[in-house]
Short mmCIF file of C-alpha atoms and ligand atoms in Angstrom, two decimals:
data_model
loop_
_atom_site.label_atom_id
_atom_site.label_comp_id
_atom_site.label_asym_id
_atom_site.label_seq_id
_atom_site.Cartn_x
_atom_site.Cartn_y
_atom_site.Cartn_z
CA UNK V 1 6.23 0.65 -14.44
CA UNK V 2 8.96 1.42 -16.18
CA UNK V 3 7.90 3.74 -19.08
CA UNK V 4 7.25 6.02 -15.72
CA UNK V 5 9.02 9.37 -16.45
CA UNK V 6 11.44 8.90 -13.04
CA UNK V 7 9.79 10.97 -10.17
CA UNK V 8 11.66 14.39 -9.02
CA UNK V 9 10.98 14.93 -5.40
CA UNK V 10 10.17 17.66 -4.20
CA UNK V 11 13.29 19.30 -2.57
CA UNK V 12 13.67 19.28 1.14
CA UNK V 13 11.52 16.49 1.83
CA UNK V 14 12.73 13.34 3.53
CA UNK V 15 12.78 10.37 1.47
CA UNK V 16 12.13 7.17 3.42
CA UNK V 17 13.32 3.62 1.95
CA UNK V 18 10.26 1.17 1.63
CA UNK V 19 11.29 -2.22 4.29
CA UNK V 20 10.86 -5.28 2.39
CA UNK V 21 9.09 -8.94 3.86
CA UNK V 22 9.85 -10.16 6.16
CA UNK V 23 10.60 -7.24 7.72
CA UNK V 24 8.44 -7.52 11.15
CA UNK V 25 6.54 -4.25 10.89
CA UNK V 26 4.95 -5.16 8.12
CA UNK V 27 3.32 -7.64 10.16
CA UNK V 28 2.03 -6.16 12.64
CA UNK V 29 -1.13 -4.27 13.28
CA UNK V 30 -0.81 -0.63 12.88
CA UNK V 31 -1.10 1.61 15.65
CA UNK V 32 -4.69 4.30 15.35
CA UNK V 33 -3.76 8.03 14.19
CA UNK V 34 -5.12 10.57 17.25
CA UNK V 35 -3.23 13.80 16.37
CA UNK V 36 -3.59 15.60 13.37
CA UNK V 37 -1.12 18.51 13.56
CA UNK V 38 1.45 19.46 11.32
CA UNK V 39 3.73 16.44 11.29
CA UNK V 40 1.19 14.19 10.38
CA UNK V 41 1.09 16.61 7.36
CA UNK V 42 4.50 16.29 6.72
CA UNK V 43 4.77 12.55 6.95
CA UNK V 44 1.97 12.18 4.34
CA UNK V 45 4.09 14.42 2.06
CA UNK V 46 6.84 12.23 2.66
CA UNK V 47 5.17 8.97 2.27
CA UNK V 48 4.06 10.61 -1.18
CA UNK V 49 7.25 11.27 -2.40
CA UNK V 50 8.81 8.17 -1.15
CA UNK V 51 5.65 6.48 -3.02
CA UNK V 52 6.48 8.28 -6.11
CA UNK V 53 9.87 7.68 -6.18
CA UNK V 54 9.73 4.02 -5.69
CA UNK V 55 7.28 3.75 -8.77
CA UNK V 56 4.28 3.05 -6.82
CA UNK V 57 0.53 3.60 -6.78
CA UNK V 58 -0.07 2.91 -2.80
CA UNK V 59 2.08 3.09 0.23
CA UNK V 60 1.55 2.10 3.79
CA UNK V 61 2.84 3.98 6.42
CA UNK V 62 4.33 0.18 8.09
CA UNK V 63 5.63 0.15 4.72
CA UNK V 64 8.36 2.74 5.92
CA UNK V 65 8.55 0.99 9.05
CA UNK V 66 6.23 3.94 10.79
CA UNK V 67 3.19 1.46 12.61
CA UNK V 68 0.27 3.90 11.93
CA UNK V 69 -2.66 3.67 10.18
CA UNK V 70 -1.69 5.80 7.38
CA UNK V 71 -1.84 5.16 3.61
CA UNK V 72 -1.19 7.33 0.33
CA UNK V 73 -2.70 6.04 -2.48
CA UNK V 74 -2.84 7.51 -6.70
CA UNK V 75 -3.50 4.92 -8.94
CA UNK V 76 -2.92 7.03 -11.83
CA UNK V 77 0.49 7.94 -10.64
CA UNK V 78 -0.08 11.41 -10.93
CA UNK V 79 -2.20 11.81 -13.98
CA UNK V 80 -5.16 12.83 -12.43
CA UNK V 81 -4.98 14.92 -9.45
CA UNK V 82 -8.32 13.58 -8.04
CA UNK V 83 -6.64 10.19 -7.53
CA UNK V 84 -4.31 11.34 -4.82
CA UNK V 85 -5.62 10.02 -1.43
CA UNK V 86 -4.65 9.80 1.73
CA UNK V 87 -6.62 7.91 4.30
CA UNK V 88 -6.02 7.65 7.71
CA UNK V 89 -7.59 4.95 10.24
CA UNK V 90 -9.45 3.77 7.09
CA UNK V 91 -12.16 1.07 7.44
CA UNK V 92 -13.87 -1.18 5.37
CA UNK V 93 -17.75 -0.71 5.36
CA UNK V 94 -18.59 -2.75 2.42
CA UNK V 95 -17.45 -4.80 0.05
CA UNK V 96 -19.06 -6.68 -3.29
CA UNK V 97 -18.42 -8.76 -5.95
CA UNK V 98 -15.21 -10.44 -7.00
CA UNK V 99 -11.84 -9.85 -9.08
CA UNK V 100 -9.28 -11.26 -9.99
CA UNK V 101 -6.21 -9.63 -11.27
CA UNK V 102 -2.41 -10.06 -10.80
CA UNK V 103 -1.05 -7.61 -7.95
CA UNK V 104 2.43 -6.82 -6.63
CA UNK V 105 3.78 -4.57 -3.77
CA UNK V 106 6.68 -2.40 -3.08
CA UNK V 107 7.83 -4.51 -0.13
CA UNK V 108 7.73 -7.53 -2.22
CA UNK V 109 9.80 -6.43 -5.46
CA UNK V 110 8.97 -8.13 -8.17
CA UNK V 111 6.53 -10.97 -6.63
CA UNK V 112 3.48 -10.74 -8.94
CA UNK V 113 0.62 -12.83 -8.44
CA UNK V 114 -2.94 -13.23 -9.21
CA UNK V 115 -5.15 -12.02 -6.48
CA UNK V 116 -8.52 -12.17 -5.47
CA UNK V 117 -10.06 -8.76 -4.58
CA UNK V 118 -13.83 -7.66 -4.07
CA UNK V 119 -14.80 -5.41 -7.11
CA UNK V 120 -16.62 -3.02 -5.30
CA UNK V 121 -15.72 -1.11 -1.52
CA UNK V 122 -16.53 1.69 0.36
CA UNK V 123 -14.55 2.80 2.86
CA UNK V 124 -15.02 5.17 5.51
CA UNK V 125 -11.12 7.18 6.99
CA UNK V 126 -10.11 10.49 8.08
CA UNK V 127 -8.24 12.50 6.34
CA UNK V 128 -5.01 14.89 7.95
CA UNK V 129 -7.03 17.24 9.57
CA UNK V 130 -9.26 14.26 11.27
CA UNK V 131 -12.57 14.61 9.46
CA UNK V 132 -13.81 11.61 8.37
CA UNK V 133 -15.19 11.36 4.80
CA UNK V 134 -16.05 7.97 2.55
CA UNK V 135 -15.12 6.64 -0.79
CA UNK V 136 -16.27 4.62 -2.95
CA UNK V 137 -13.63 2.43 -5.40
CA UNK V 138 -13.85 -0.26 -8.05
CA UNK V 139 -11.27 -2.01 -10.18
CA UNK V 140 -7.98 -0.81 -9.81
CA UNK V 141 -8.71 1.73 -6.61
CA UNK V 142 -10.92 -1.51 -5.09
CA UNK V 143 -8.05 -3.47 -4.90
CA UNK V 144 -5.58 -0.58 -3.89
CA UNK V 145 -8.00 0.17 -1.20
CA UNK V 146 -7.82 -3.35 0.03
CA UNK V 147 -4.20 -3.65 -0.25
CA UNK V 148 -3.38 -0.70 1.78
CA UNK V 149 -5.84 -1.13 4.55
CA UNK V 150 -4.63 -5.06 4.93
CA UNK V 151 -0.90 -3.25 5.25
CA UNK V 152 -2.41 -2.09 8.18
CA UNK V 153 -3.21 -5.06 10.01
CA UNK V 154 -0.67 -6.66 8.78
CA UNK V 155 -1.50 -8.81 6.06
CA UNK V 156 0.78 -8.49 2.41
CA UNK V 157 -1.01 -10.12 -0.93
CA UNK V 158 1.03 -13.47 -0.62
CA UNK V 159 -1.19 -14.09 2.58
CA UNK V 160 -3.83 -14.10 0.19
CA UNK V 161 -2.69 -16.61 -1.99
CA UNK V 162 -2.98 -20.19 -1.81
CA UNK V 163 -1.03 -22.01 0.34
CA UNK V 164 1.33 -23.87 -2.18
CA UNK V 165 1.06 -20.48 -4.09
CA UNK V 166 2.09 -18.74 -1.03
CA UNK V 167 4.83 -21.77 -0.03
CA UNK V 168 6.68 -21.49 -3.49
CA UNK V 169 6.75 -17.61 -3.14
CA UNK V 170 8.29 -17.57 0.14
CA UNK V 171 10.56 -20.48 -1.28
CA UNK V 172 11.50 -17.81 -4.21
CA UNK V 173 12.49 -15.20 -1.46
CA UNK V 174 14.63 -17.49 0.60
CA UNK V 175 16.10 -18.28 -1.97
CA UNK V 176 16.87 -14.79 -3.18
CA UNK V 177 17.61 -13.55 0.24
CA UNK V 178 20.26 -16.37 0.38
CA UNK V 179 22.09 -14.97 -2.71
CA UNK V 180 21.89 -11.93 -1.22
CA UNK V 181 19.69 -10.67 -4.23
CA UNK V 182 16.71 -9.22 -1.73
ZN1 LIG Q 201 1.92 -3.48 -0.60
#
């Protein structure tokens, strides 16, 4: 992450600050997207730029403490402009195979734990004008895929994790939140 040239946003739009666990948005399920006008628009530019600026490759819209079912997504931070999603009310319509690779997530800085993913989904989501198109992902966009949309229903990677996995990480954050270092 780090040997990221720093992200210039784009002037004039609103920057929001990512919420951190166990912020209580991030827990609950978000609410469906029915208008797609011109603030929608907007708020996916700004969840963009917020994404980019906090170093990330996928942002939920709870994430910014906005419950809707919203996600940006560009796992190659910018390299490739064909990698910059946005889905909105995405679902799952298939998954396959497994993989397991170590995962973190802007509302849990610097938490990074192996995670088990399927390899393969498709998912079916509209995009900001409301038509509905599917993708298809594998590796790192699988598991980006599945991040986001469990964001959405409020589920973060350490509910994926085993339970003593999951107790010492929430142990870690006490801990840190005590210190005042959260
Ligand atoms: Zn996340």
């Amino acid at each position: 992450m780090s040997d990221r040239t720093p992200h210039v946003p784009k002037p004039g739009v609103k920057i929001h600050e990512v919420v951190k666990y166990p912020e209580p948005v991030l827990a609950k399920v978000a609410e469906p997207v029915t208008v797609f006008d011109a603030e929608l628009e907007k708020l996916v530019e700004e969840m963009f730029e917020s994404m980019y600026l906090a170093e990330g490759i996928g942002l939920a819209a709870p994430q910014i403490a906005i419950s809707k079912q919203i996600t940006t997504i560009d796992v190659s931070y910018k390299e490739r402009p064909e990698d910059k999603l946005v889905l909105i009310n995405p679902v799952i319509l298939e998954m396959e195979g497994k993989q397991t690779e170590e995962e973190g997530c802007l509302s849990l800085p610097d938490i990074r734990e192996k995670v088990q993913r399927a390899s393969w989904v498709k998912v079916r989501a509209q995009n900001v004008k409301g038509e509905y198109f599917e993708i298809e992902g594998t590796e790192l966009l699988a598991r980006a895929l599945q991040h986001e949309i469990d964001h959405l229903h409020g589920i973060l990677f350490i509910d994926k994790l085993s339970r003593l996995k999951r107790d010492l990480v929430l142990r870690r954050i006490k801990k840190l939140i005590k210190h005042g270092e959260w």
